[in-house]
mmCIF file with all atom_site columns, C-alpha atoms in Angstrom:
data_model
loop_
_atom_site.group_PDB
_atom_site.id
_atom_site.type_symbol
_atom_site.label_atom_id
_atom_site.label_alt_id
_atom_site.label_comp_id
_atom_site.label_asym_id
_atom_site.label_entity_id
_atom_site.label_seq_id
_atom_site.pdbx_PDB_ins_code
_atom_site.Cartn_x
_atom_site.Cartn_y
_atom_site.Cartn_z
_atom_site.occupancy
_atom_site.B_iso_or_equiv
_atom_site.pdbx_formal_charge
_atom_site.auth_seq_id
_atom_site.auth_comp_id
_atom_site.auth_asym_id
_atom_site.auth_atom_id
_atom_site.pdbx_PDB_model_num
ATOM 1   C CA . ASN S 1 1   ? 43.975 -16.987 38.072  1.00 0.00 ? 1   ASN S CA 1
ATOM 2   C CA . TYR S 1 2   ? 47.133 -15.993 36.206  1.00 0.00 ? 2   TYR S CA 1
ATOM 3   C CA . ILE S 1 3   ? 45.622 -12.968 34.474  1.00 0.00 ? 3   ILE S CA 1
ATOM 4   C CA . LYS S 1 4   ? 45.387 -10.314 37.164  1.00 0.00 ? 4   LYS S CA 1
ATOM 5   C CA . ASP S 1 5   ? 44.152 -7.488  34.910  1.00 0.00 ? 5   ASP S CA 1
ATOM 6   C CA . PHE S 1 6   ? 43.821 -6.428  31.307  1.00 0.00 ? 6   PHE S CA 1
ATOM 7   C CA . PHE S 1 7   ? 43.862 -2.942  29.746  1.00 0.00 ? 7   PHE S CA 1
ATOM 8   C CA . ILE S 1 8   ? 43.633 -1.490  26.254  1.00 0.00 ? 8   ILE S CA 1
ATOM 9   C CA . GLU S 1 9   ? 45.173 1.891   25.502  1.00 0.00 ? 9   GLU S CA 1
ATOM 10  C CA . ASN S 1 10  ? 44.373 3.799   22.316  1.00 0.00 ? 10  ASN S CA 1
ATOM 11  C CA . THR S 1 11  ? 43.839 7.346   21.097  1.00 0.00 ? 11  THR S CA 1
ATOM 12  C CA . SER S 1 12  ? 40.080 7.057   20.481  1.00 0.00 ? 12  SER S CA 1
ATOM 13  C CA . GLY S 1 13  ? 39.306 6.072   24.058  1.00 0.00 ? 13  GLY S CA 1
ATOM 14  C CA . PHE S 1 14  ? 37.037 3.223   22.924  1.00 0.00 ? 14  PHE S CA 1
ATOM 15  C CA . LYS S 1 15  ? 37.762 -0.249  24.285  1.00 0.00 ? 15  LYS S CA 1
ATOM 16  C CA . ASP S 1 16  ? 35.211 -2.337  22.390  1.00 0.00 ? 16  ASP S CA 1
ATOM 17  C CA . ALA S 1 17  ? 35.445 -0.773  18.923  1.00 0.00 ? 17  ALA S CA 1
ATOM 18  C CA . PHE S 1 18  ? 38.468 0.313   16.916  1.00 0.00 ? 18  PHE S CA 1
ATOM 19  C CA . PHE S 1 19  ? 38.964 2.011   13.588  1.00 0.00 ? 19  PHE S CA 1
ATOM 20  C CA . GLU S 1 20  ? 40.839 0.156   10.871  1.00 0.00 ? 20  GLU S CA 1
ATOM 21  C CA . SER S 1 21  ? 44.609 0.714   11.147  1.00 0.00 ? 21  SER S CA 1
ATOM 22  C CA . GLU S 1 22  ? 44.249 2.215   14.632  1.00 0.00 ? 22  GLU S CA 1
ATOM 23  C CA . LYS S 1 23  ? 47.217 1.571   16.903  1.00 0.00 ? 23  LYS S CA 1
ATOM 24  C CA . ILE S 1 24  ? 46.498 0.079   20.321  1.00 0.00 ? 24  ILE S CA 1
ATOM 25  C CA . VAL S 1 25  ? 48.502 -1.218  23.268  1.00 0.00 ? 25  VAL S CA 1
ATOM 26  C CA . LEU S 1 26  ? 47.386 -4.296  25.187  1.00 0.00 ? 26  LEU S CA 1
ATOM 27  C CA . ARG S 1 27  ? 48.548 -4.395  28.787  1.00 0.00 ? 27  ARG S CA 1
ATOM 28  C CA . LEU S 1 28  ? 48.289 -7.791  30.441  1.00 0.00 ? 28  LEU S CA 1
ATOM 29  C CA . CYS S 1 29  ? 49.044 -7.858  34.149  1.00 0.00 ? 29  CYS S CA 1
ATOM 30  C CA . MET S 1 30  ? 50.103 -11.416 34.964  1.00 0.00 ? 30  MET S CA 1
ATOM 31  C CA . GLN S 1 31  ? 50.573 -13.069 38.336  1.00 0.00 ? 31  GLN S CA 1
ATOM 32  C CA . SER S 1 32  ? 51.588 -16.309 40.085  1.00 0.00 ? 32  SER S CA 1
ATOM 33  C CA . LEU S 1 33  ? 53.913 -17.604 37.354  1.00 0.00 ? 33  LEU S CA 1
ATOM 34  C CA . ASP S 1 34  ? 57.085 -17.695 39.448  1.00 0.00 ? 34  ASP S CA 1
ATOM 35  C CA . ASP S 1 35  ? 56.797 -21.459 40.060  1.00 0.00 ? 35  ASP S CA 1
ATOM 36  C CA . PHE S 1 36  ? 57.122 -22.258 36.354  1.00 0.00 ? 36  PHE S CA 1
ATOM 37  C CA . LEU S 1 37  ? 60.518 -22.722 34.690  1.00 0.00 ? 37  LEU S CA 1
ATOM 38  C CA . ASP S 1 38  ? 59.965 -20.788 31.438  1.00 0.00 ? 38  ASP S CA 1
ATOM 39  C CA . PRO S 1 39  ? 56.437 -19.296 31.164  1.00 0.00 ? 39  PRO S CA 1
ATOM 40  C CA . HIS S 1 40  ? 55.377 -17.422 28.021  1.00 0.00 ? 40  HIS S CA 1
ATOM 41  C CA . VAL S 1 41  ? 52.267 -15.322 27.406  1.00 0.00 ? 41  VAL S CA 1
ATOM 42  C CA . GLY S 1 42  ? 50.498 -15.402 24.067  1.00 0.00 ? 42  GLY S CA 1
ATOM 43  C CA . ILE S 1 43  ? 47.576 -13.711 22.351  1.00 0.00 ? 43  ILE S CA 1
ATOM 44  C CA . ARG S 1 44  ? 45.184 -14.822 19.617  1.00 0.00 ? 44  ARG S CA 1
ATOM 45  C CA . ILE S 1 45  ? 42.728 -12.698 17.655  1.00 0.00 ? 45  ILE S CA 1
ATOM 46  C CA . GLN S 1 46  ? 39.899 -14.576 15.951  1.00 0.00 ? 46  GLN S CA 1
ATOM 47  C CA . ASP S 1 47  ? 37.092 -13.389 13.712  1.00 0.00 ? 47  ASP S CA 1
ATOM 48  C CA . ARG S 1 48  ? 33.422 -14.187 14.302  1.00 0.00 ? 48  ARG S CA 1
ATOM 49  C CA . TYR S 1 49  ? 33.816 -17.479 12.417  1.00 0.00 ? 49  TYR S CA 1
ATOM 50  C CA . GLY S 1 50  ? 36.674 -18.615 14.651  1.00 0.00 ? 50  GLY S CA 1
ATOM 51  C CA . LEU S 1 51  ? 39.370 -18.107 12.022  1.00 0.00 ? 51  LEU S CA 1
ATOM 52  C CA . ILE S 1 52  ? 42.667 -16.946 13.505  1.00 0.00 ? 52  ILE S CA 1
ATOM 53  C CA . ALA S 1 53  ? 43.541 -13.470 12.251  1.00 0.00 ? 53  ALA S CA 1
ATOM 54  C CA . PHE S 1 54  ? 46.715 -13.177 14.331  1.00 0.00 ? 54  PHE S CA 1
ATOM 55  C CA . GLU S 1 55  ? 48.546 -15.195 16.948  1.00 0.00 ? 55  GLU S CA 1
ATOM 56  C CA . THR S 1 56  ? 51.897 -14.838 18.682  1.00 0.00 ? 56  THR S CA 1
ATOM 57  C CA . ASN S 1 57  ? 53.556 -15.078 22.092  1.00 0.00 ? 57  ASN S CA 1
ATOM 58  C CA . THR S 1 58  ? 56.559 -13.838 24.019  1.00 0.00 ? 58  THR S CA 1
ATOM 59  C CA . PHE S 1 59  ? 58.626 -16.883 22.999  1.00 0.00 ? 59  PHE S CA 1
ATOM 60  C CA . CYS S 1 60  ? 57.991 -16.368 19.274  1.00 0.00 ? 60  CYS S CA 1
ATOM 61  C CA . GLN S 1 61  ? 58.847 -12.666 19.681  1.00 0.00 ? 61  GLN S CA 1
ATOM 62  C CA . GLY S 1 62  ? 62.197 -13.522 21.258  1.00 0.00 ? 62  GLY S CA 1
ATOM 63  C CA . ILE S 1 63  ? 61.230 -12.264 24.712  1.00 0.00 ? 63  ILE S CA 1
ATOM 64  C CA . ASN S 1 64  ? 61.975 -14.359 27.789  1.00 0.00 ? 64  ASN S CA 1
ATOM 65  C CA . PRO S 1 65  ? 60.141 -12.958 30.848  1.00 0.00 ? 65  PRO S CA 1
ATOM 66  C CA . ARG S 1 66  ? 62.156 -15.157 33.232  1.00 0.00 ? 66  ARG S CA 1
ATOM 67  C CA . GLU S 1 67  ? 65.514 -13.901 31.906  1.00 0.00 ? 67  GLU S CA 1
ATOM 68  C CA . LEU S 1 68  ? 64.399 -10.264 31.794  1.00 0.00 ? 68  LEU S CA 1
ATOM 69  C CA . LEU S 1 69  ? 62.604 -10.045 35.130  1.00 0.00 ? 69  LEU S CA 1
ATOM 70  C CA . GLY S 1 70  ? 63.724 -12.964 37.294  1.00 0.00 ? 70  GLY S CA 1
ATOM 71  C CA . CYS S 1 71  ? 60.726 -12.981 39.636  1.00 0.00 ? 71  CYS S CA 1
ATOM 72  C CA . LEU S 1 72  ? 57.362 -13.548 37.923  1.00 0.00 ? 72  LEU S CA 1
ATOM 73  C CA . ASN S 1 73  ? 54.954 -13.154 40.838  1.00 0.00 ? 73  ASN S CA 1
ATOM 74  C CA . VAL S 1 74  ? 53.434 -10.003 39.255  1.00 0.00 ? 74  VAL S CA 1
ATOM 75  C CA . PHE S 1 75  ? 54.524 -8.553  35.916  1.00 0.00 ? 75  PHE S CA 1
ATOM 76  C CA . GLU S 1 76  ? 53.127 -6.805  32.867  1.00 0.00 ? 76  GLU S CA 1
ATOM 77  C CA . VAL S 1 77  ? 53.225 -7.805  29.209  1.00 0.00 ? 77  VAL S CA 1
ATOM 78  C CA . ASN S 1 78  ? 52.751 -4.887  26.787  1.00 0.00 ? 78  ASN S CA 1
ATOM 79  C CA . ILE S 1 79  ? 51.820 -5.597  23.178  1.00 0.00 ? 79  ILE S CA 1
ATOM 80  C CA . GLU S 1 80  ? 51.619 -2.864  20.539  1.00 0.00 ? 80  GLU S CA 1
ATOM 81  C CA . LEU S 1 81  ? 49.327 -3.672  17.601  1.00 0.00 ? 81  LEU S CA 1
ATOM 82  C CA . SER S 1 82  ? 48.040 -1.992  14.466  1.00 0.00 ? 82  SER S CA 1
ATOM 83  C CA . ILE S 1 83  ? 44.473 -3.073  13.869  1.00 0.00 ? 83  ILE S CA 1
ATOM 84  C CA . ASN S 1 84  ? 44.902 -3.869  10.157  1.00 0.00 ? 84  ASN S CA 1
ATOM 85  C CA . LEU S 1 85  ? 41.850 -6.104  10.142  1.00 0.00 ? 85  LEU S CA 1
ATOM 86  C CA . GLY S 1 86  ? 38.752 -6.227  7.994   1.00 0.00 ? 86  GLY S CA 1
ATOM 87  C CA . HIS S 1 87  ? 35.576 -4.718  9.363   1.00 0.00 ? 87  HIS S CA 1
ATOM 88  C CA . GLY S 1 88  ? 33.729 -7.030  11.734  1.00 0.00 ? 88  GLY S CA 1
ATOM 89  C CA . ASP S 1 89  ? 33.641 -8.638  15.142  1.00 0.00 ? 89  ASP S CA 1
ATOM 90  C CA . TYR S 1 90  ? 36.629 -10.260 16.822  1.00 0.00 ? 90  TYR S CA 1
ATOM 91  C CA . THR S 1 91  ? 37.732 -11.872 20.069  1.00 0.00 ? 91  THR S CA 1
ATOM 92  C CA . LEU S 1 92  ? 41.045 -11.480 21.865  1.00 0.00 ? 92  LEU S CA 1
ATOM 93  C CA . ALA S 1 93  ? 42.250 -14.523 23.766  1.00 0.00 ? 93  ALA S CA 1
ATOM 94  C CA . VAL S 1 94  ? 45.232 -15.054 26.064  1.00 0.00 ? 94  VAL S CA 1
ATOM 95  C CA . GLY S 1 95  ? 47.114 -18.261 26.808  1.00 0.00 ? 95  GLY S CA 1
ATOM 96  C CA . ILE S 1 96  ? 50.163 -19.172 28.869  1.00 0.00 ? 96  ILE S CA 1
ATOM 97  C CA . GLU S 1 97  ? 52.597 -21.930 27.935  1.00 0.00 ? 97  GLU S CA 1
ATOM 98  C CA . ASN S 1 98  ? 55.758 -23.287 29.549  1.00 0.00 ? 98  ASN S CA 1
ATOM 99  C CA . GLU S 1 99  ? 59.197 -24.159 28.176  1.00 0.00 ? 99  GLU S CA 1
ATOM 100 C CA . GLY S 1 100 ? 59.355 -23.035 24.555  1.00 0.00 ? 100 GLY S CA 1
ATOM 101 C CA . MET S 1 101 ? 60.817 -25.345 21.930  1.00 0.00 ? 101 MET S CA 1
ATOM 102 C CA . PRO S 1 102 ? 62.328 -24.587 18.498  1.00 0.00 ? 102 PRO S CA 1
ATOM 103 C CA . GLY S 1 103 ? 59.596 -23.875 15.965  1.00 0.00 ? 103 GLY S CA 1
ATOM 104 C CA . GLY S 1 104 ? 57.289 -22.217 18.489  1.00 0.00 ? 104 GLY S CA 1
ATOM 105 C CA . GLY S 1 105 ? 55.902 -25.225 20.349  1.00 0.00 ? 105 GLY S CA 1
ATOM 106 C CA . PHE S 1 106 ? 55.834 -25.714 24.113  1.00 0.00 ? 106 PHE S CA 1
ATOM 107 C CA . LYS S 1 107 ? 56.404 -28.605 26.496  1.00 0.00 ? 107 LYS S CA 1
ATOM 108 C CA . SER S 1 108 ? 53.295 -27.804 28.536  1.00 0.00 ? 108 SER S CA 1
ATOM 109 C CA . VAL S 1 109 ? 50.287 -25.515 28.771  1.00 0.00 ? 109 VAL S CA 1
ATOM 110 C CA . ILE S 1 110 ? 49.825 -23.485 31.942  1.00 0.00 ? 110 ILE S CA 1
ATOM 111 C CA . LEU S 1 111 ? 46.582 -21.740 30.939  1.00 0.00 ? 111 LEU S CA 1
ATOM 112 C CA . PRO S 1 112 ? 44.684 -22.851 27.820  1.00 0.00 ? 112 PRO S CA 1
ATOM 113 C CA . THR S 1 113 ? 43.863 -19.960 25.522  1.00 0.00 ? 113 THR S CA 1
ATOM 114 C CA . GLN S 1 114 ? 40.744 -18.179 26.767  1.00 0.00 ? 114 GLN S CA 1
ATOM 115 C CA . VAL S 1 115 ? 38.785 -15.183 25.487  1.00 0.00 ? 115 VAL S CA 1
ATOM 116 C CA . VAL S 1 116 ? 39.406 -12.043 27.554  1.00 0.00 ? 116 VAL S CA 1
ATOM 117 C CA . HIS S 1 117 ? 37.820 -9.393  25.321  1.00 0.00 ? 117 HIS S CA 1
ATOM 118 C CA . LYS S 1 118 ? 35.432 -8.890  22.401  1.00 0.00 ? 118 LYS S CA 1
ATOM 119 C CA . PHE S 1 119 ? 35.753 -5.977  19.984  1.00 0.00 ? 119 PHE S CA 1
ATOM 120 C CA . SER S 1 120 ? 34.717 -4.763  16.567  1.00 0.00 ? 120 SER S CA 1
ATOM 121 C CA . VAL S 1 121 ? 36.652 -3.046  13.794  1.00 0.00 ? 121 VAL S CA 1
ATOM 122 C CA . ASN S 1 122 ? 34.990 -0.201  11.913  1.00 0.00 ? 122 ASN S CA 1
ATOM 123 C CA . ARG S 1 123 ? 35.844 1.725   8.780   1.00 0.00 ? 123 ARG S CA 1
ATOM 124 C CA . ASN S 1 124 ? 37.916 4.797   9.596   1.00 0.00 ? 124 ASN S CA 1
ATOM 125 C CA . PRO S 1 125 ? 35.905 7.867   8.520   1.00 0.00 ? 125 PRO S CA 1
ATOM 126 C CA . ALA S 1 126 ? 39.141 9.857   8.162   1.00 0.00 ? 126 ALA S CA 1
ATOM 127 C CA . SER S 1 127 ? 40.463 7.467   5.489   1.00 0.00 ? 127 SER S CA 1
ATOM 128 C CA . ALA S 1 128 ? 39.615 7.939   1.823   1.00 0.00 ? 128 ALA S CA 1
ATOM 129 C CA . GLN S 1 129 ? 40.728 4.388   1.017   1.00 0.00 ? 129 GLN S CA 1
ATOM 130 C CA . LEU S 1 130 ? 38.122 1.673   0.750   1.00 0.00 ? 130 LEU S CA 1
ATOM 131 C CA . TRP S 1 131 ? 39.123 -1.969  0.819   1.00 0.00 ? 131 TRP S CA 1
ATOM 132 C CA . ALA S 1 132 ? 37.675 -5.391  1.534   1.00 0.00 ? 132 ALA S CA 1
ATOM 133 C CA . GLY S 1 133 ? 39.117 -8.624  2.857   1.00 0.00 ? 133 GLY S CA 1
ATOM 134 C CA . SER S 1 134 ? 40.515 -9.898  6.122   1.00 0.00 ? 134 SER S CA 1
ATOM 135 C CA . THR S 1 135 ? 43.717 -7.817  6.302   1.00 0.00 ? 135 THR S CA 1
ATOM 136 C CA . ASN S 1 136 ? 44.612 -4.282  5.233   1.00 0.00 ? 136 ASN S CA 1
ATOM 137 C CA . LEU S 1 137 ? 47.847 -4.490  3.275   1.00 0.00 ? 137 LEU S CA 1
ATOM 138 C CA . ASP S 1 138 ? 48.055 -0.684  3.201   1.00 0.00 ? 138 ASP S CA 1
ATOM 139 C CA . SER S 1 139 ? 48.175 -0.553  -0.592  1.00 0.00 ? 139 SER S CA 1
ATOM 140 C CA . ARG S 1 140 ? 49.417 2.484   -2.502  1.00 0.00 ? 140 ARG S CA 1
ATOM 141 C CA . PHE S 1 141 ? 48.306 2.853   -6.127  1.00 0.00 ? 141 PHE S CA 1
ATOM 142 C CA . GLY S 1 142 ? 49.908 5.053   -8.760  1.00 0.00 ? 142 GLY S CA 1
ATOM 143 C CA . VAL S 1 143 ? 49.425 5.615   -12.475 1.00 0.00 ? 143 VAL S CA 1
ATOM 144 C CA . LYS S 1 144 ? 51.631 7.096   -15.173 1.00 0.00 ? 144 LYS S CA 1
ATOM 145 C CA . LEU S 1 145 ? 51.652 7.372   -18.931 1.00 0.00 ? 145 LEU S CA 1
ATOM 146 C CA . ALA S 1 146 ? 53.363 4.506   -20.644 1.00 0.00 ? 146 ALA S CA 1
ATOM 147 C CA . VAL S 1 147 ? 55.719 5.093   -23.546 1.00 0.00 ? 147 VAL S CA 1
ATOM 148 C CA . LEU S 1 148 ? 55.134 2.529   -26.272 1.00 0.00 ? 148 LEU S CA 1
ATOM 149 C CA . LYS S 1 149 ? 58.157 1.504   -28.309 1.00 0.00 ? 149 LYS S CA 1
ATOM 150 C CA . ASN S 1 150 ? 57.673 0.300   -31.882 1.00 0.00 ? 150 ASN S CA 1
#
């Protein structure tokens, strides 16, 4: 198994439920990837219908674990996220690919994407803003008197 351990750090202390716009850190402890030429770790968040809410990987973020660390027997990937998702249930999946290509593709798959965690997103009781949809765009409304010209 290439995923040695998995942690979530956040201010609320909850691991299975987050408030909208809460900031979290995913810590993926990886192992046994030293035999691969150019391994990259990716994450995917999907809603309860299987629609992808977010997906990225170290290659697409411009991070090359092999160049930065050299030895990849045991290493950690840290991912900071703002949970700007609509209220509901989600899964977090992790995959590992090898040898990134322009455009974000890979020559081979080391570990097909697999679910490592399930969580829900809840309305933040400290927020006065109400919104609906799949993503919080952090809108800011304002109004002012308009001057009409004749």
